[in-house]
XYZ file of C-alpha atoms in Angstrom:
522
model
C 50.291 4.757 19.067
C 46.948 6.450 20.247
C 46.855 10.219 20.087
C 45.157 12.014 22.963
C 42.614 14.663 21.867
C 43.615 18.278 22.483
C 42.638 19.517 25.950
C 40.095 21.988 24.661
C 38.335 19.223 22.748
C 38.119 16.741 25.576
C 35.283 18.346 27.712
C 33.283 19.051 24.572
C 33.547 15.517 23.234
C 32.769 13.962 26.667
C 29.655 16.112 27.169
C 28.531 15.582 23.486
C 28.954 11.835 23.871
C 26.918 11.830 27.033
C 24.162 14.036 25.504
C 23.988 11.833 22.330
C 23.835 8.536 24.234
C 20.990 9.672 26.458
C 18.267 6.983 26.001
C 15.103 8.574 24.577
C 14.397 12.086 23.364
C 16.027 15.093 24.747
C 13.777 18.096 25.697
C 14.171 21.879 25.259
C 15.491 22.401 28.707
C 18.311 19.902 28.374
C 19.195 21.197 24.893
C 19.388 24.740 26.230
C 21.400 23.729 29.223
C 23.872 21.957 26.927
C 24.161 24.806 24.465
C 24.707 27.347 27.321
C 27.849 25.347 28.092
C 28.851 24.649 24.502
C 27.308 27.074 21.902
C 26.426 25.951 18.513
C 29.355 27.690 16.803
C 31.696 25.715 19.171
C 30.013 22.455 18.206
C 30.346 23.242 14.528
C 33.981 24.103 14.918
C 34.663 20.757 16.606
C 32.707 18.959 13.882
C 34.919 20.646 11.289
C 38.110 19.713 13.180
C 40.150 17.024 11.511
C 41.854 15.990 14.707
C 42.933 12.354 14.780
C 40.301 11.372 17.283
C 38.377 8.098 16.602
C 34.604 8.634 16.382
C 34.711 12.430 16.713
C 32.372 13.001 13.667
C 29.924 10.307 14.750
C 29.807 11.666 18.237
C 29.165 15.279 17.076
C 26.703 14.373 14.355
C 24.676 12.307 16.927
C 24.771 15.176 19.451
C 23.754 17.779 16.946
C 20.966 15.578 15.622
C 19.537 15.316 19.152
C 19.792 19.104 19.698
C 18.104 19.986 16.424
C 15.230 17.473 17.072
C 14.087 19.727 19.958
C 12.118 22.875 19.210
C 14.741 24.949 20.964
C 17.604 23.569 18.968
C 15.595 23.848 15.682
C 14.827 27.483 16.377
C 18.585 28.260 16.304
C 18.896 26.851 12.820
C 17.311 30.017 11.460
C 20.544 31.788 12.251
C 22.762 28.974 10.985
C 21.546 28.565 7.397
C 25.057 28.580 5.977
C 25.792 25.412 8.028
C 22.872 23.657 6.339
C 24.055 24.808 2.933
C 27.677 23.676 3.560
C 26.585 20.417 5.150
C 24.453 19.483 2.157
C 27.615 19.740 0.077
C 30.023 18.092 2.518
C 32.096 15.082 1.560
C 31.056 13.171 4.668
C 27.772 11.228 4.229
C 27.099 11.506 7.958
C 27.244 15.337 7.801
C 25.139 15.436 4.590
C 22.508 13.281 6.318
C 22.507 15.566 9.325
C 22.024 18.615 7.099
C 19.047 16.948 5.365
C 17.532 16.174 8.737
C 18.241 19.808 9.766
C 16.002 20.945 6.922
C 13.158 18.781 8.226
C 13.695 19.977 11.847
C 13.810 23.588 10.609
C 10.318 23.168 8.969
C 8.698 21.019 11.605
C 9.982 22.539 14.885
C 10.731 26.238 14.534
C 7.244 27.464 14.468
C 8.277 29.874 11.747
C 7.616 27.967 8.492
C 7.575 31.119 6.337
C 11.045 32.089 7.616
C 12.239 28.510 7.077
C 10.998 28.439 3.480
C 12.656 31.771 2.823
C 16.038 30.298 4.030
C 15.432 27.299 1.798
C 15.032 29.601 -1.234
C 17.805 31.984 -0.341
C 20.371 29.228 0.249
C 19.412 27.148 -2.774
C 18.642 24.253 -0.475
C 16.183 22.318 -2.700
C 18.612 21.509 -5.620
C 21.225 20.513 -2.980
C 18.644 18.072 -1.448
C 18.151 16.553 -4.943
C 21.883 15.967 -5.107
C 21.823 14.235 -1.760
C 18.860 12.138 -2.922
C 20.655 10.706 -5.975
C 24.281 10.755 -4.765
C 24.070 10.060 -1.032
C 24.147 6.718 0.732
C 20.994 5.020 1.877
C 20.524 7.078 5.052
C 21.281 10.383 3.328
C 18.946 9.608 0.451
C 16.141 8.748 2.864
C 16.678 11.952 4.922
C 16.774 14.074 1.753
C 13.527 12.512 0.461
C 11.801 13.263 3.750
C 13.078 16.879 3.681
C 11.628 17.426 0.253
C 8.362 15.944 1.434
C 8.380 18.313 4.388
C 8.952 21.281 1.998
C 5.869 20.239 0.000
C 3.539 20.284 3.038
C 2.335 23.886 2.325
C 1.374 25.820 -0.809
C 4.523 28.038 -0.408
C 6.664 24.912 -0.283
C 4.914 23.416 -3.342
C 5.762 26.514 -5.306
C 9.491 25.929 -4.520
C 9.352 22.452 -6.086
C 6.835 23.350 -8.767
C 7.058 27.112 -9.480
C 4.861 28.726 -12.071
C 8.013 29.884 -13.871
C 11.293 28.135 -13.366
C 13.330 25.069 -14.045
C 12.818 23.046 -10.849
C 10.373 20.431 -12.280
C 12.674 20.031 -15.237
C 15.552 19.704 -12.847
C 14.089 16.412 -11.542
C 13.641 15.066 -15.083
C 17.188 16.202 -16.222
C 18.669 14.539 -13.135
C 16.773 11.261 -13.864
C 17.727 11.261 -17.523
C 21.411 11.638 -16.701
C 21.671 9.314 -13.710
C 22.328 5.721 -12.846
C 19.558 3.198 -12.497
C 19.771 3.496 -8.729
C 19.449 7.358 -8.863
C 16.557 7.030 -11.380
C 14.713 4.741 -8.954
C 15.306 7.252 -6.145
C 13.866 10.026 -8.303
C 10.794 7.826 -8.995
C 10.449 7.184 -5.221
C 10.360 10.959 -4.732
C 7.858 11.463 -7.446
C 5.598 8.700 -5.930
C 5.815 10.174 -2.463
C 5.067 13.701 -3.609
C 2.113 12.489 -5.786
C 0.599 10.750 -2.857
C 0.670 13.811 -0.523
C -2.439 15.500 -1.922
C -4.405 16.054 -5.131
C -2.909 19.478 -5.621
C 0.625 18.140 -5.641
C -0.550 15.265 -7.857
C -1.830 17.793 -10.246
C 1.600 19.579 -10.193
C 3.355 16.264 -10.809
C 1.113 15.425 -13.757
C 1.386 18.920 -15.211
C 5.214 18.706 -14.967
C 5.077 15.492 -16.957
C 6.973 13.654 -14.206
C 4.713 10.599 -14.539
C 6.508 10.118 -17.932
C 9.493 8.915 -15.919
C 7.580 5.768 -15.046
C 6.697 5.231 -18.641
C 10.388 5.576 -19.586
C 11.391 2.859 -17.016
C 8.617 0.496 -18.022
C 9.788 0.732 -21.546
C 13.332 -0.024 -20.586
C 13.773 -3.682 -21.470
C 17.569 -3.724 -20.703
C 17.453 -3.903 -16.864
C 14.790 -6.152 -15.378
C 15.510 -5.266 -11.773
C 15.189 -1.511 -12.441
C 11.926 -2.099 -14.296
C 10.669 -4.154 -11.367
C 11.628 -1.494 -8.901
C 9.801 1.118 -11.010
C 6.681 -1.072 -11.066
C 6.870 -1.484 -7.291
C 6.874 2.290 -6.897
C 4.073 2.636 -9.399
C 2.169 -0.028 -7.360
C 2.543 2.302 -4.244
C 1.613 5.375 -6.302
C -1.724 3.909 -7.484
C -2.777 3.407 -3.836
C -3.437 7.150 -3.805
C -7.188 7.869 -4.073
C -6.613 10.404 -6.805
C -4.211 8.338 -8.865
C -6.700 6.935 -11.513
C -7.696 10.372 -12.848
C -4.137 11.320 -13.620
C -2.571 7.927 -14.651
C -5.350 7.346 -17.189
C -4.432 10.572 -18.969
C -1.075 9.007 -19.730
C -0.194 5.942 -21.846
C 0.707 3.934 -18.745
C -2.409 1.573 -18.975
C -1.520 0.819 -22.524
C 2.121 0.079 -21.713
C 1.113 -2.169 -18.811
C -1.198 -4.037 -21.205
C 1.595 -4.593 -23.655
C 3.775 -5.864 -20.857
C 1.104 -8.372 -19.748
C 0.672 -9.674 -23.275
C 4.419 -9.912 -23.988
C 5.492 -13.566 -23.400
C 9.206 -12.616 -23.491
C 8.799 -10.405 -20.345
C 9.593 -11.949 -16.983
C 6.563 -13.341 -15.149
C 7.237 -11.149 -12.097
C 6.947 -8.027 -14.341
C 3.694 -9.299 -15.902
C 2.273 -10.060 -12.485
C 3.069 -6.603 -11.141
C 1.732 -4.917 -14.371
C -1.570 -6.825 -13.988
C -2.003 -5.845 -10.317
C -1.214 -2.154 -11.133
C -3.695 -2.204 -13.934
C -6.319 -3.685 -11.623
C -5.675 -1.066 -9.096
C -5.919 1.812 -11.577
C -9.354 0.439 -12.631
C -10.647 -0.340 -9.138
C -12.092 3.138 -8.702
C -15.490 4.085 -10.117
C -14.014 7.466 -11.087
C -11.658 5.687 -13.424
C -14.405 4.900 -15.949
C -15.143 8.640 -16.500
C -11.562 9.111 -17.617
C -10.695 6.003 -19.401
C -11.314 4.949 -22.988
C -13.345 1.661 -22.689
C -11.478 0.151 -25.571
C -8.328 0.333 -23.340
C -10.063 -1.657 -20.649
C -11.282 -4.250 -23.134
C -7.765 -4.508 -24.571
C -6.444 -5.143 -21.015
C -9.093 -7.700 -20.399
C -8.209 -9.519 -23.660
C -4.499 -9.457 -22.684
C -5.240 -11.044 -19.328
C -7.615 -13.595 -20.951
C -4.856 -14.676 -23.351
C -2.223 -14.974 -20.511
C -4.638 -17.177 -18.422
C -5.199 -19.365 -21.463
C -1.452 -19.820 -21.968
C -0.681 -20.241 -18.290
C -3.224 -22.807 -17.298
C -1.659 -24.335 -14.150
C 1.987 -23.607 -15.240
C 2.728 -20.587 -13.147
C 0.458 -20.249 -10.194
C 1.940 -16.964 -8.937
C 1.337 -15.159 -12.139
C -2.117 -16.829 -12.492
C -3.117 -15.684 -9.019
C -1.970 -12.143 -9.714
C -4.064 -12.045 -12.922
C -7.103 -13.339 -10.897
C -6.513 -10.709 -8.225
C -6.323 -7.974 -10.926
C -9.695 -9.154 -12.351
C -11.176 -9.009 -8.918
C -9.920 -5.398 -8.528
C -11.408 -4.388 -11.916
C -14.688 -6.181 -11.076
C -15.005 -4.422 -7.680
C -16.746 -1.541 -9.370
C -20.144 -2.076 -11.116
C -18.680 -0.701 -14.411
C -15.687 -3.045 -14.282
C -17.845 -6.090 -13.313
C -20.249 -5.336 -16.192
C -17.328 -5.214 -18.660
C -16.019 -8.484 -17.286
C -19.230 -10.299 -17.571
C -20.682 -8.661 -20.764
C -17.836 -7.675 -23.016
C -15.196 -10.345 -22.282
C -14.917 -14.079 -21.855
C -12.239 -13.622 -19.185
C -14.705 -14.018 -16.267
C -14.944 -17.759 -16.791
C -11.344 -18.109 -15.561
C -12.354 -16.573 -12.220
C -15.298 -18.817 -11.744
C -13.480 -22.020 -12.848
C -10.602 -21.200 -10.467
C -12.951 -20.405 -7.547
C -14.222 -23.986 -7.483
C -10.988 -25.768 -8.461
C -9.905 -27.674 -5.445
C -6.678 -28.921 -7.157
C -4.798 -25.666 -6.621
C -5.342 -23.927 -3.293
C -3.652 -20.621 -4.284
C -5.699 -20.358 -7.453
C -8.937 -21.256 -5.707
C -8.366 -18.743 -2.981
C -7.559 -15.955 -5.460
C -10.558 -16.940 -7.638
C -13.067 -16.986 -4.699
C -12.027 -13.456 -3.543
C -12.033 -12.217 -7.138
C -15.493 -13.726 -7.757
C -16.844 -12.165 -4.554
C -15.551 -8.795 -5.617
C -17.175 -9.160 -9.066
C -20.509 -10.110 -7.304
C -20.387 -6.829 -5.369
C -19.494 -7.860 -1.864
C -17.686 -4.580 -1.374
C -19.943 -2.329 -3.410
C -22.719 -0.211 -1.949
C -26.186 -1.964 -1.722
C -27.598 -0.013 -4.672
C -24.714 -1.047 -6.940
C -24.372 -4.699 -6.067
C -26.540 -5.978 -8.899
C -25.481 -5.374 -12.532
C -27.492 -4.945 -15.753
C -29.527 -7.830 -16.977
C -26.935 -9.121 -19.544
C -24.235 -9.269 -17.010
C -26.386 -10.843 -14.427
C -27.583 -13.536 -16.792
C -23.927 -14.248 -17.843
C -22.913 -14.564 -14.241
C -25.734 -16.983 -13.471
C -24.943 -19.069 -16.640
C -21.249 -19.257 -15.880
C -21.801 -20.450 -12.337
C -24.384 -23.011 -13.359
C -22.148 -24.272 -16.177
C -19.217 -24.652 -13.732
C -21.442 -26.675 -11.363
C -22.670 -28.851 -14.180
C -19.109 -29.718 -15.150
C -18.399 -31.106 -11.614
C -19.892 -33.890 -9.513
C -21.686 -31.138 -7.404
C -24.154 -30.473 -10.297
C -25.562 -27.224 -8.733
C -24.165 -24.017 -7.227
C -25.151 -24.880 -3.712
C -23.054 -27.974 -3.945
C -20.106 -25.986 -5.082
C -20.459 -23.480 -2.299
C -20.849 -26.271 0.301
C -17.640 -27.821 -0.879
C -15.919 -24.451 -0.285
C -17.240 -24.166 3.238
C -16.005 -27.655 4.103
C -12.442 -26.662 3.403
C -9.838 -25.061 5.632
C -10.534 -21.760 7.372
C -8.923 -19.425 4.846
C -10.891 -20.949 1.927
C -13.954 -20.893 4.131
C -13.566 -17.203 4.782
C -13.402 -16.529 1.122
C -16.577 -18.673 0.744
C -18.368 -16.465 3.245
C -17.429 -13.426 1.196
C -18.692 -15.004 -1.943
C -22.071 -15.934 -0.361
C -22.358 -12.326 0.960
C -22.059 -10.957 -2.560
C -24.030 -13.570 -4.368
C -27.031 -13.994 -2.023
C -28.748 -10.670 -3.160
C -29.604 -12.671 -6.362
C -32.824 -14.619 -6.025
C -31.565 -17.687 -7.780
C -28.565 -17.877 -5.441
C -30.654 -17.113 -2.280
C -32.819 -20.158 -3.179
C -29.776 -22.349 -3.686
C -28.465 -21.376 -0.278
C -31.729 -21.659 1.647
C -32.494 -25.071 0.257
C -29.166 -26.527 1.430
C -29.410 -26.794 5.195
C -25.681 -27.808 5.508
C -24.707 -24.418 4.193
C -27.022 -22.746 6.753
C -25.654 -24.984 9.574
C -22.074 -23.976 8.849
C -22.897 -20.293 8.483
C -24.864 -20.188 11.731
C -22.359 -22.266 13.736
C -20.837 -19.868 16.230
C -18.017 -22.184 17.149
C -16.709 -23.210 13.747
C -14.365 -20.183 13.388
C -11.565 -19.470 15.862
C -9.888 -16.436 14.235
C -11.486 -12.998 14.472
C -11.556 -12.300 10.689
C -13.209 -15.653 10.173
C -15.908 -14.916 12.898
C -16.556 -11.573 11.371
C -16.843 -12.985 7.907
C -19.234 -15.806 8.980
C -21.387 -13.192 10.857
C -21.473 -10.881 7.851
C -22.489 -13.793 5.699
C -25.444 -14.682 8.081
C -26.455 -11.055 8.032
C -26.400 -10.925 4.217
C -28.528 -14.115 3.942
C -30.950 -12.941 6.533
C -31.357 -9.509 4.920
C -31.903 -11.041 1.533
C -34.502 -13.469 2.898
C -36.457 -10.745 4.780
C -37.189 -8.933 1.502
C -37.914 -12.072 -0.601
C -41.191 -13.967 -1.054
C -39.544 -17.276 0.003
C -40.654 -16.788 3.589
C -44.088 -18.185 2.672
C -42.490 -21.604 2.759
C -42.512 -22.946 6.348
C -39.053 -24.563 6.025
C -37.610 -21.337 4.756
C -39.268 -19.456 7.556
C -37.547 -21.678 10.095
C -34.287 -21.099 8.315
C -34.887 -17.338 8.522
C -35.408 -17.585 12.213
C -32.302 -19.622 12.717
C -30.273 -16.914 10.740
C -31.897 -14.108 12.701
C -30.840 -15.781 15.947
C -27.283 -16.159 14.619
C -27.204 -12.474 13.669
C -28.468 -11.464 17.076
C -25.763 -13.514 18.886
C -23.098 -11.516 17.062
C -19.891 -12.694 15.525
C -18.120 -13.988 18.624
C -18.818 -16.912 20.898
C -20.023 -15.920 24.374
C -18.817 -18.381 26.960
C -20.857 -19.030 30.037
C -19.704 -18.213 33.490
C -16.985 -20.534 34.575
C -16.012 -20.882 38.325
C -12.259 -20.750 39.015
C -10.977 -24.258 39.732
C -7.963 -25.026 41.834
C -5.124 -26.841 40.050
C -3.303 -29.429 42.073
C -0.046 -30.838 40.738
C 2.905 -32.726 42.115
C 5.736 -30.475 43.183
C 8.951 -30.917 41.250
C 11.883 -32.011 43.360
C 15.528 -31.675 42.540
């Protein structure tokens, strides 16, 4: 038998349901009008009511969420700090989630950040947020993580999480050490998000030894899924522009190298470890902080894995190639790849191997990066030893095929599908600054014909890559002595015209034509 709500609750619930179900955002005026009818203390009382009314909690939580999301509603939270404190400790996940969101609204919308942070300190909000992070359901955990991020958006907030004297940084570590695997991953997610906010917070994370939590999980060989989750979060963390300078002060690179060389580790873990290592070393700043022996040990580990893999596991093989491309994107990394390690041959052999599309695509992009396609013009070329090794490896690869020379290899790439062709354009753009490659390209008119064909590509990225390739060849030619040859001069003119046209096909004016068709009858 359904129980009717008490008469005094009925109008509140009806109005709250209407307010919460309004499509779109509520504004300050509508929030004020609602609260003039039903003050906050009334709404909190209804929320705390345990009347047997279906959906009462969901209705009130949704209503309060919309109220607090307005600046007017958030400003009132300054006087209702005890609600936030109690809400963060509630048994209801919906109420805990609302309280976490209220912290974010308090910081974002009140206009009084100093007052908001004082409340957070006075009511011990930060430790309660950490409890919600590790113990809450998915929505509560996400809301608490966002709230901690919002606290960290100012120096005063950072001092709450990382005080000069206090136990807060150790609180994160202690919670992680005593929690379930899911809670530990949530803590790692928080550390990764905080680290990525700014270099000052990254410094605080490093100084608090919180990066050690990643090392602990990577060392944990008992739970593959937890280790993989930790690696995924570390993969996000290394996207931060300031990550290399801090990560290379830890033993993470050495642990990742050990994981790559460990044949008993799952291939997914090895693949992720390789990509993370590549990202760490894809910044020029990394080489000012890293011990070169650590890089050569990593390259040796990748070389051994590629020897073992051959064509057995293309996913892992492709990840290893991508990692080498990331390392080779800097001049220091490319020099090490070509001078101090035999690993570069895997990249070049894969780039021109038509038997495995995925490996070839990864190899072409990696080789283009090693050749300097994304480096500044003054850092494209490497030292003499590295350049000579690059030239030798490419000519050797050509000699071992029916193409016999590099231009034949490159032409075979450009004759393939659009995605492979795009990678070929990138490779030419990086290689053509080298006189030996420029001559190979210019003496093969089929390559020039494809590169200058404005209609061959139909996708925007393909058109852009083709045009960039034309520009690179044209620029290299303009500063070479090959223009003395009449045939090369004609090629240069053809390239200049293609560059002038731009990357996109310009269609001529087409008159509108009437279309006549037979009417369909039923």
